[in-house]
Coordinates of C-alpha atoms in Angstrom, one line a residue:
Chain Z
M1 CA -18.9 -16.8 9.6
N2 CA -15.5 -15.7 10.9
I3 CA -12.6 -16.8 8.9
L4 CA -10.0 -15.0 11.0
P5 CA -8.2 -16.5 14.0
D6 CA -9.8 -15.7 17.4
F7 CA -8.0 -12.6 18.7
R8 CA -8.7 -9.8 21.0
L9 CA -8.7 -6.4 19.3
H10 CA -7.2 -3.5 21.3
R11 CA -7.8 0.1 20.1
P12 CA -5.4 2.5 21.9
A13 CA -6.1 6.2 21.5
T14 CA -2.6 7.3 22.3
L15 CA 1.0 6.2 21.4
D16 CA 1.7 5.8 25.2
E17 CA -1.2 3.4 25.5
A18 CA -0.1 1.5 22.4
V19 CA 3.4 0.9 23.6
R20 CA 2.1 -0.2 27.0
L21 CA -0.1 -2.8 25.3
K22 CA 2.8 -3.9 23.2
T23 CA 4.8 -4.6 26.4
Q24 CA 1.8 -6.1 28.2
F25 CA 0.9 -8.7 25.6
G26 CA 4.4 -9.8 24.5
N27 CA 4.7 -8.6 20.9
P28 CA 1.1 -8.7 19.7
A29 CA 0.5 -8.0 16.0
C30 CA -0.2 -4.5 14.9
V31 CA -2.7 -3.5 12.3
A32 CA -3.6 -0.2 10.6
G33 CA -4.6 -0.3 7.0
G34 CA -5.0 -4.1 7.1
T35 CA -4.1 -4.6 3.5
D36 CA -1.1 -6.9 4.3
L37 CA -1.8 -8.4 7.8
L38 CA -5.6 -9.2 7.4
V39 CA -5.0 -10.9 4.0
N40 CA -2.3 -13.1 5.6
L41 CA -4.4 -13.8 8.7
R42 CA -7.3 -15.1 6.6
R43 CA -4.9 -17.5 4.8
G44 CA -3.8 -18.8 8.2
L45 CA -0.3 -17.3 8.0
A46 CA -0.3 -16.2 11.6
E47 CA -2.5 -16.7 14.7
P48 CA -2.1 -13.7 17.0
R49 CA -4.0 -13.8 20.3
D50 CA -3.9 -10.0 20.6
L51 CA -4.1 -7.5 17.8
I52 CA -3.4 -3.8 18.3
D53 CA -5.3 -1.5 16.0
L54 CA -3.1 1.6 15.6
S55 CA -5.5 3.5 13.3
G56 CA -6.8 5.6 16.1
L57 CA -3.5 7.2 16.9
R58 CA -3.9 10.7 15.6
D59 CA -0.3 11.9 16.6
L60 CA 1.1 9.4 14.1
N61 CA -1.0 10.7 11.3
E62 CA 0.9 14.0 10.7
I63 CA 3.4 15.4 8.3
Q64 CA 5.5 18.1 9.9
R65 CA 8.7 20.1 9.6
Q66 CA 11.3 19.5 12.4
G67 CA 14.2 21.8 11.7
D68 CA 15.5 21.0 8.2
E69 CA 13.9 17.6 8.3
L70 CA 10.4 16.5 7.3
W71 CA 8.8 14.0 9.6
I72 CA 6.1 11.7 8.3
G73 CA 4.0 9.8 10.8
A74 CA 3.8 6.0 10.4
L75 CA 0.0 6.2 9.9
V76 CA 0.0 8.6 7.0
T77 CA -1.6 6.8 4.1
L78 CA 0.1 6.1 0.8
A79 CA -2.8 8.0 -0.9
R80 CA -1.9 11.1 1.1
L81 CA 1.8 10.7 0.2
T82 CA 0.9 10.8 -3.5
R83 CA -0.9 14.2 -3.1
D84 CA 0.4 16.0 0.0
P85 CA 1.9 19.3 -1.3
E86 CA 4.9 19.1 1.0
I87 CA 5.8 15.7 -0.3
T88 CA 5.0 16.3 -4.0
S89 CA 7.1 19.5 -4.0
A90 CA 10.1 18.6 -1.8
Y91 CA 10.2 14.8 -2.3
P92 CA 8.5 13.9 -5.6
V93 CA 10.2 10.5 -5.7
I94 CA 8.3 9.5 -2.5
A95 CA 5.0 10.5 -4.1
E96 CA 5.9 8.6 -7.2
A97 CA 6.9 5.5 -5.3
A98 CA 3.8 5.6 -3.2
A99 CA 1.6 6.0 -6.3
S100 CA 3.2 2.8 -7.7
V101 CA 2.1 0.7 -4.8
A102 CA -0.8 -1.7 -5.4
G103 CA -4.1 -0.2 -6.5
P104 CA -5.9 3.0 -5.4
T105 CA -8.1 1.2 -2.9
H106 CA -5.1 -0.3 -1.2
R107 CA -3.4 3.1 -1.2
A108 CA -6.4 4.7 0.5
A109 CA -6.0 2.4 3.5
A110 CA -2.3 1.4 3.5
T111 CA 0.0 3.4 5.7
L112 CA 3.7 4.3 5.5
G113 CA 4.6 2.3 8.6
G114 CA 2.7 -0.7 7.3
N115 CA 4.3 -0.5 3.9
L116 CA 7.7 -0.5 5.5
C117 CA 7.0 -3.3 7.9
Q118 CA 5.0 -5.4 5.4
D119 CA 5.7 -9.1 5.7
T120 CA 8.1 -10.8 3.3
R121 CA 6.6 -12.9 0.5
C122 CA 7.3 -16.2 -1.2
V123 CA 5.4 -18.5 -3.6
Y124 CA 5.5 -21.2 -1.0
F125 CA 4.2 -18.9 1.8
N126 CA 1.5 -16.6 0.3
Q127 CA -0.9 -19.5 -0.4
S128 CA -4.1 -20.9 1.2
E129 CA -3.8 -23.3 4.0
W130 CA -4.8 -26.4 1.9
W131 CA -2.2 -25.4 -0.7
R132 CA 0.5 -25.3 2.0
T133 CA -0.7 -28.5 3.6
G134 CA 0.0 -30.3 0.3
N135 CA 3.6 -29.1 0.5
G136 CA 4.2 -29.9 4.2
F137 CA 4.2 -26.1 5.0
C138 CA 7.5 -24.2 5.1
L139 CA 10.2 -22.7 7.4
K140 CA 8.5 -19.3 7.5
H141 CA 5.3 -20.7 9.1
D142 CA 4.2 -24.1 10.5
G143 CA 6.9 -26.1 8.8
D144 CA 10.6 -27.0 9.2
K145 CA 12.0 -26.9 5.7
C146 CA 12.5 -24.3 3.0
H147 CA 11.3 -25.2 -0.4
V148 CA 13.3 -22.5 -2.1
V149 CA 16.8 -23.3 -0.7
A150 CA 16.8 -27.0 0.3
K151 CA 18.5 -27.8 3.7
S152 CA 18.5 -24.1 4.5
D153 CA 18.4 -23.1 8.1
R154 CA 16.8 -19.8 7.4
C155 CA 13.8 -18.5 5.4
Y156 CA 14.5 -16.9 2.1
A157 CA 11.1 -15.1 1.6
T158 CA 11.6 -11.8 -0.2
Y159 CA 11.0 -8.3 0.9
H160 CA 8.8 -6.4 -1.7
G161 CA 8.2 -3.0 -0.2
D162 CA 8.5 0.0 -2.5
L163 CA 9.1 2.8 -0.1
A164 CA 11.9 1.3 1.9
P165 CA 14.5 1.5 -1.0
V166 CA 13.5 5.1 -1.7
L167 CA 13.9 6.1 2.0
I168 CA 17.2 4.2 2.2
A169 CA 18.6 6.0 -0.9
L170 CA 17.5 9.3 0.6
G171 CA 19.3 8.6 3.9
A172 CA 16.1 8.7 5.9
S173 CA 15.9 7.7 9.6
A174 CA 13.2 5.6 11.4
I175 CA 11.9 7.0 14.7
V176 CA 11.1 4.0 17.0
V177 CA 9.2 4.3 20.3
R178 CA 9.0 1.9 23.2
E179 CA 7.7 2.4 26.8
G180 CA 9.8 5.2 28.3
G181 CA 12.1 5.6 25.3
I182 CA 12.7 6.7 21.7
R183 CA 15.4 5.8 19.3
R184 CA 16.5 6.8 15.9
L185 CA 18.1 4.5 13.3
P186 CA 18.9 4.6 9.6
V187 CA 15.9 3.0 7.7
E188 CA 18.2 0.3 6.3
D189 CA 18.9 -0.9 9.9
L190 CA 15.1 -1.6 10.4
F191 CA 15.7 -4.8 8.4
K192 CA 17.7 -7.9 8.5
E193 CA 18.2 -10.6 5.9
D194 CA 16.1 -13.4 7.3
G195 CA 12.7 -13.9 5.7
A196 CA 11.0 -15.2 8.9
H197 CA 12.4 -12.4 11.1
Y198 CA 13.0 -9.6 8.7
L199 CA 12.5 -6.6 11.2
T200 CA 15.0 -5.5 13.8
L201 CA 12.3 -3.9 16.0
A202 CA 12.2 -5.3 19.5
P203 CA 8.9 -6.9 20.6
D204 CA 7.9 -3.8 22.6
E205 CA 8.7 -1.3 19.9
I206 CA 6.5 0.6 17.5
L207 CA 7.7 2.4 14.3
A208 CA 6.3 6.0 14.9
A209 CA 7.7 8.1 12.1
I210 CA 10.2 8.6 9.3
A211 CA 12.6 11.6 9.4
L212 CA 13.7 12.8 5.9
P213 CA 16.8 14.9 5.5
P214 CA 16.6 17.7 2.9
L215 CA 16.9 16.4 -0.7
G216 CA 19.4 19.2 -1.6
A217 CA 20.9 18.9 -5.1
Q218 CA 20.2 15.1 -5.2
R219 CA 18.2 13.7 -8.1
A220 CA 16.3 10.8 -6.7
A221 CA 14.3 8.3 -8.7
Y222 CA 12.7 4.8 -8.3
V223 CA 11.7 2.2 -10.8
K224 CA 10.4 -1.3 -10.6
A225 CA 9.2 -4.3 -12.7
R226 CA 6.1 -6.2 -12.0
V227 CA 3.6 -8.5 -13.8
R228 CA 0.5 -6.3 -13.9
D229 CA 1.4 -2.6 -13.6
A230 CA -1.9 -1.8 -11.9
I231 CA -1.5 -3.9 -8.8
D232 CA 1.4 -6.3 -8.3
F233 CA 4.3 -6.4 -5.9
P234 CA 7.7 -5.5 -7.4
L235 CA 9.7 -8.4 -8.9
T236 CA 12.6 -6.1 -8.6
G237 CA 12.9 -2.4 -7.6
I238 CA 15.8 0.1 -7.6
A239 CA 16.0 3.6 -6.0
V240 CA 18.9 6.0 -6.7
A241 CA 19.9 9.3 -5.2
L242 CA 22.5 11.0 -7.3
T243 CA 24.5 14.2 -6.8
R244 CA 26.2 15.2 -10.0
E245 CA 29.0 17.8 -9.9
N246 CA 30.0 18.9 -13.4
D247 CA 30.9 15.6 -15.1
V248 CA 31.5 13.4 -12.1
I249 CA 29.3 11.5 -9.6
A250 CA 29.9 13.4 -6.4
A251 CA 27.6 11.3 -4.3
L252 CA 25.4 8.3 -5.0
R253 CA 23.2 6.0 -2.9
V254 CA 21.5 3.0 -4.5
A255 CA 19.0 0.7 -2.7
I256 CA 17.2 -2.4 -4.0
T257 CA 14.0 -4.3 -3.1
G258 CA 12.2 -7.4 -4.3
M259 CA 15.5 -9.4 -4.5
N260 CA 16.6 -10.3 -0.9
S261 CA 14.8 -10.9 2.4
A262 CA 15.5 -7.2 3.2
P263 CA 15.7 -4.0 1.2
L264 CA 19.4 -3.4 0.8
L265 CA 21.8 -0.5 0.4
V266 CA 24.3 -1.2 -2.4
D267 CA 28.0 -0.3 -2.0
V268 CA 28.7 2.0 -4.9
S269 CA 31.8 3.7 -3.5
K270 CA 33.8 2.7 -6.6
L271 CA 31.7 5.0 -8.8
I272 CA 32.3 8.1 -6.8
G273 CA 34.4 10.8 -8.5
K274 CA 33.9 9.2 -11.9
P275 CA 31.7 10.3 -14.8
W276 CA 28.6 8.2 -15.6
G277 CA 29.1 6.0 -18.6
D278 CA 29.9 2.5 -19.8
E279 CA 32.7 2.0 -17.3
T280 CA 30.8 3.1 -14.3
A281 CA 27.7 1.3 -15.5
T282 CA 29.7 -1.9 -15.4
L283 CA 30.9 -1.1 -11.9
L284 CA 27.2 -0.5 -10.8
S285 CA 26.2 -3.7 -12.5
N286 CA 28.9 -5.7 -10.6
A287 CA 27.9 -4.0 -7.3
L288 CA 24.2 -4.9 -7.9
R289 CA 25.1 -8.5 -8.9
S290 CA 27.2 -9.1 -5.8
R291 CA 24.5 -7.6 -3.4
A292 CA 21.3 -9.1 -4.9
T293 CA 20.4 -12.7 -4.4
A294 CA 17.2 -13.4 -6.4
L295 CA 15.8 -16.9 -5.7
A296 CA 12.8 -18.8 -6.8
T297 CA 10.4 -17.0 -4.5
T298 CA 8.2 -15.3 -7.1
L299 CA 6.3 -16.6 -10.2
A300 CA 8.7 -14.9 -12.5
G301 CA 12.1 -16.6 -12.4
P302 CA 15.2 -15.3 -10.6
K303 CA 17.1 -15.0 -13.9
Y304 CA 14.5 -12.6 -15.3
R305 CA 14.5 -10.5 -12.1
R306 CA 18.3 -10.2 -12.1
R307 CA 18.3 -9.1 -15.7
A308 CA 15.4 -6.7 -15.2
M309 CA 17.2 -5.2 -12.2
Q310 CA 20.4 -4.6 -14.3
G311 CA 18.4 -3.1 -17.2
L312 CA 16.3 -0.9 -15.0
A313 CA 19.3 0.3 -13.0
R314 CA 21.1 1.4 -16.2
R315 CA 18.0 3.2 -17.5
L316 CA 17.3 4.9 -14.1
M317 CA 20.9 6.2 -13.8
D318 CA 21.0 7.4 -17.5
Q319 CA 17.8 9.4 -16.8
A320 CA 19.1 10.8 -13.4
W321 CA 22.4 11.7 -15.0
A322 CA 20.7 13.5 -17.9
Q323 CA 18.1 15.2 -15.6
E324 CA 20.9 16.6 -13.4
S325 CA 22.6 18.3 -16.3
T326 CA 19.3 19.8 -17.4
N327 CA 18.9 21.2 -14.0
E328 CA 22.3 22.7 -14.0
S329 CA 22.0 24.3 -17.4
A330 CA 18.6 25.8 -16.3
N331 CA 20.4 27.4 -13.3
E332 CA 23.2 28.9 -15.4
Chain H
M1 CA -14.4 -11.3 22.4
K2 CA -17.2 -9.1 21.2
S3 CA -17.5 -5.4 21.2
I4 CA -20.2 -2.8 20.4
L5 CA -19.9 -1.3 16.9
S6 CA -21.7 1.9 16.3
V7 CA -21.5 2.9 12.7
T8 CA -23.6 4.7 10.0
V9 CA -24.5 2.3 7.2
N10 CA -26.1 3.9 4.1
G11 CA -27.2 6.9 6.2
R12 CA -28.7 4.9 9.0
R13 CA -27.0 4.8 12.4
R14 CA -26.9 1.3 14.0
E15 CA -25.3 -0.6 16.8
D16 CA -24.3 -4.2 16.8
L17 CA -22.4 -6.6 19.0
V18 CA -19.7 -7.9 16.7
P19 CA -16.8 -10.3 17.3
D20 CA -13.3 -8.7 17.4
N21 CA -12.2 -10.8 14.5
M22 CA -15.1 -10.1 12.2
L23 CA -14.2 -8.6 8.8
L24 CA -16.2 -5.6 7.4
I25 CA -17.5 -7.7 4.5
D26 CA -18.9 -10.4 6.8
Y27 CA -20.5 -7.7 9.0
L28 CA -22.1 -6.1 6.0
R29 CA -23.3 -9.3 4.3
E30 CA -24.2 -11.4 7.3
V31 CA -25.1 -9.1 10.1
V32 CA -26.6 -6.1 8.2
G33 CA -27.8 -8.3 5.4
L34 CA -26.4 -6.2 2.6
T35 CA -25.3 -8.8 0.1
G36 CA -24.7 -6.3 -2.8
T37 CA -21.0 -6.1 -1.6
K38 CA -19.3 -9.0 -3.3
Q39 CA -16.7 -11.3 -2.0
G40 CA -14.3 -12.2 -4.9
C41 CA -10.7 -13.0 -4.3
D42 CA -10.5 -12.6 -0.5
G43 CA -7.1 -11.2 -0.8
G44 CA -7.5 -7.6 -1.9
E45 CA -6.6 -8.3 -5.5
C46 CA -10.0 -8.0 -7.3
G47 CA -11.8 -5.0 -5.7
A48 CA -15.2 -6.6 -5.8
C49 CA -15.7 -5.9 -2.1
T50 CA -15.0 -2.1 -2.4
V51 CA -17.3 0.1 -0.2
L52 CA -17.0 3.7 0.8
V53 CA -15.8 4.7 4.3
D54 CA -16.1 8.4 4.9
D55 CA -16.2 9.0 1.1
E56 CA -13.0 7.0 0.4
Q57 CA -13.0 3.6 -1.3
R58 CA -12.0 0.7 1.0
L59 CA -11.6 -3.0 0.7
A60 CA -14.2 -4.6 3.0
C61 CA -12.3 -7.9 2.8
S62 CA -9.2 -6.3 4.3
T63 CA -10.8 -4.2 7.0
L64 CA -12.0 -5.3 10.4
A65 CA -15.6 -4.4 11.2
L66 CA -14.6 -2.6 14.4
Q67 CA -12.2 -0.4 12.5
V68 CA -15.1 1.5 11.0
R69 CA -16.5 2.5 14.4
D70 CA -18.2 5.9 14.3
R71 CA -17.6 6.2 10.6
R72 CA -19.8 6.4 7.6
V73 CA -20.0 3.3 5.5
E74 CA -21.8 3.2 2.1
T75 CA -22.5 0.2 0.0
I76 CA -24.2 -0.3 -3.4
E77 CA -27.6 -0.6 -1.7
G78 CA -27.2 3.1 -0.5
Q79 CA -26.6 4.6 -3.9
A80 CA -30.1 4.8 -5.3
K81 CA -32.0 7.7 -3.6
D82 CA -35.9 7.8 -3.4
G83 CA -36.2 5.0 -5.9
E84 CA -33.9 6.8 -8.4
L85 CA -30.7 5.2 -9.6
S86 CA -27.6 7.2 -8.9
P87 CA -26.0 8.8 -11.9
L88 CA -23.4 6.1 -12.0
Q89 CA -25.9 3.3 -11.7
R90 CA -27.9 4.8 -14.5
A91 CA -24.9 5.3 -16.7
F92 CA -23.7 1.7 -16.1
H93 CA -27.2 0.5 -17.1
E94 CA -27.5 2.7 -20.2
K95 CA -23.9 2.4 -21.5
L96 CA -23.9 -1.4 -20.9
G97 CA -21.2 -1.1 -18.3
T98 CA -22.5 -4.3 -16.6
Q99 CA -22.1 -7.8 -18.0
C100 CA -22.2 -10.6 -15.4
G101 CA -22.5 -7.9 -12.7
F102 CA -20.2 -9.4 -10.1
C103 CA -17.6 -6.6 -10.3
T104 CA -20.3 -3.9 -10.7
P105 CA -20.9 -2.8 -7.1
G106 CA -17.1 -2.4 -6.5
M107 CA -16.7 -0.6 -9.9
I108 CA -19.5 1.8 -9.1
L109 CA -18.2 2.6 -5.6
S110 CA -14.6 3.1 -6.8
A111 CA -16.0 5.4 -9.5
E112 CA -18.2 7.2 -6.9
A113 CA -15.1 7.9 -4.7
L114 CA -13.3 9.3 -7.8
L115 CA -16.2 11.6 -8.8
R116 CA -16.6 12.9 -5.2
R117 CA -13.0 14.1 -5.1
N118 CA -12.7 14.9 -8.8
P119 CA -16.0 15.7 -10.6
R120 CA -14.2 16.1 -14.0
P121 CA -11.8 13.2 -14.4
D122 CA -10.1 12.6 -17.7
R123 CA -9.9 9.1 -19.2
E124 CA -6.5 8.4 -17.6
E125 CA -7.7 9.3 -14.1
I126 CA -10.7 7.0 -14.6
K127 CA -8.5 4.2 -15.6
V128 CA -6.3 4.7 -12.5
A129 CA -9.3 4.9 -10.2
I130 CA -10.7 1.5 -11.3
S131 CA -7.2 -0.1 -11.7
G132 CA -7.8 -2.1 -8.5
N133 CA -11.2 -3.5 -9.8
L134 CA -11.0 -6.6 -12.0
C135 CA -13.8 -7.3 -14.5
R136 CA -13.4 -10.9 -15.7
C137 CA -15.9 -10.3 -18.5
T138 CA -13.2 -7.8 -19.5
G139 CA -15.8 -5.1 -20.4
Y140 CA -13.5 -2.2 -19.4
V141 CA -14.2 0.0 -22.4
K142 CA -17.9 0.2 -21.6
I143 CA -17.2 0.7 -17.9
I144 CA -14.9 3.7 -18.6
E145 CA -17.6 5.1 -21.0
A146 CA -20.2 4.7 -18.3
I147 CA -18.1 6.6 -15.8
E148 CA -17.4 9.4 -18.3
S149 CA -21.1 9.6 -19.1
A150 CA -22.1 9.7 -15.4
A151 CA -19.5 12.5 -14.8
Q152 CA -21.0 14.5 -17.7
A153 CA -24.6 13.9 -16.5
M154 CA -23.7 15.0 -13.0
Q155 CA -21.9 18.1 -14.4
A156 CA -25.0 19.0 -16.5
A157 CA -27.3 18.4 -13.6
A158 CA -25.2 20.7 -11.4
E159 CA -25.2 23.4 -14.0
A160 CA -28.9 23.2 -14.6
K161 CA -29.5 23.4 -10.8
Q162 CA -27.2 26.4 -10.6
A163 CA -29.0 28.1 -13.5
A164 CA -32.4 27.4 -11.9
E165 CA -31.1 29.0 -8.6
T166 CA -29.8 32.0 -10.5
M167 CA -33.2 32.5 -12.2
E168 CA -34.9 32.0 -8.8
A169 CA -32.6 34.6 -7.2
A170 CA -33.2 37.1 -10.1
R171 CA -37.0 36.8 -9.8

C-alpha cells in the first residue's frame, strides 16, 4: 500500500546536479530528513510530481571554518549540532536550540536546512484529509478561505522553527545556490510573512549552508514554551544576543518564532545604551507586542502565547544580563 | 516509477524493486514481511516505527524506502541472535518493561541506539533517549529500569569476556 502521492524520486550526488534538477522540473519539492515533508505528504498537504532527495550531497554535510566564520552545511543533522565540538564550544546556544527540537529520533534525521525551511503550521492545516474536507479545506492548501482570519486574502499559518530565531539573533547569513550562481543573504531575509509562501527562495534555488559570524562577547540564549517538553513545536520562542558593556546594553538582537508566519527580528533600538531593568524590560515588552501577531493557529490560545512570550523574554534577558556580569568579573 | 533498492536488512543483503513513493515502514512490513515494526501515529509523534539505520534510530514512517539504499537497516526481528534474546529484549521481559507490547519494538531500538553510542547512560540520558517513544500503557518506570538493567548486564558480560581473554592470554 502506498499512501504517498505518486512522485518521481531524484537522487542527485552533487550540488550541481541538484540545482540542475531544480531548474529542470520547475520547483520540485526537496526532501532530506523527511520529518516535516513526508508527514505532510501522507496527510495530502502537497502533491509534488517530482521530489529531489538531497541526502546524498556530501558537500552539504560539513562544518568548516571559512576565515573568521563557521559554515554549517544545510544537511548537517540536528543531532550532530547538539554534539559537534566546534558548535558546543563556540556556539553553545545553537547546540541547545537544536537539542530542544522534537525528539531524539527526529533529531537524528532532521537537517539544519530542513529545520529552517520547514513548512508553516496551523490547526486548520496540519490535519488529515477527511478532517480538512469537513471544513471545506483552507487558503494554504486546496481551499479558498482562511479559518483563522475570516475574509483574509493571505494565509496566517505560523512558523515554528527553533533554529531560525537563534541564527537571526546571531546575525548569521544564508548561502543560497542556483544554477551558475551563489548568493548570500541575512537569515531573516529567507522568510516573508505569508503562511502559504513563507520562503523567499526562488524556485530554482537551494539553501546550501549557514555562515556564522564569531560570537565575540555576546551572550546568546534561546527559550521556548510548548505543550510537551519532549517533542512539541514551540508555541512561542525567543532568542537574544546581548553585548553588555559595564552597566549598559551595548548591543542587542532579539528574534521570535512561533508567533507570526515568519521568524522575525524585533526592533530593540530603544534599549541600546541603557541598563537592563524595569524600564528597559517595558521597552522590550512593547517592542515584542508590536512585532508579534499570535493568532488562533495552535491548540493553545493566542493570549497564552503572547503572555508566555513576554514572561520568557524577561526571564531570558535577566539571565543573559546576569551571566554577562559573571563573565566580566571572572575576567577581572 | 520504481527503482531497485539494495539494502542490508537484519544482516542480510537484499534487492527489491520498490515504488519511488514507498515509505520505509511499508517496505519493511509489506515487502520484506517484517511486521514487528509498528505503525502508530503515522506522523512521527509516537516512535512506534523506530528502526536502526547504520546504528542510528530512525522513524520508518518518515523515511522513504529508497533513502536507505546501501545502508544497514535493523528491526526488532534482528535483535535476537542464534535463538538468544538480546540483552535489552531479555531485560524488558524480566523487568516487565512490556505491557500491551505495541511500543516495545520502538522502545527497544531507541534504547539499542543509545547503548551503542553510550554503554553507560545515566537515568536522565535514558529518559532523553526514549523521549520520542510513547507508551500509552504509561509503563515508563519499568521501561527505564529495563534499560538500566540491560546496560548493567552488557557491562558485566563485557567485563567477564575481557577477564576470560586476560586469563587465556596469561595461560
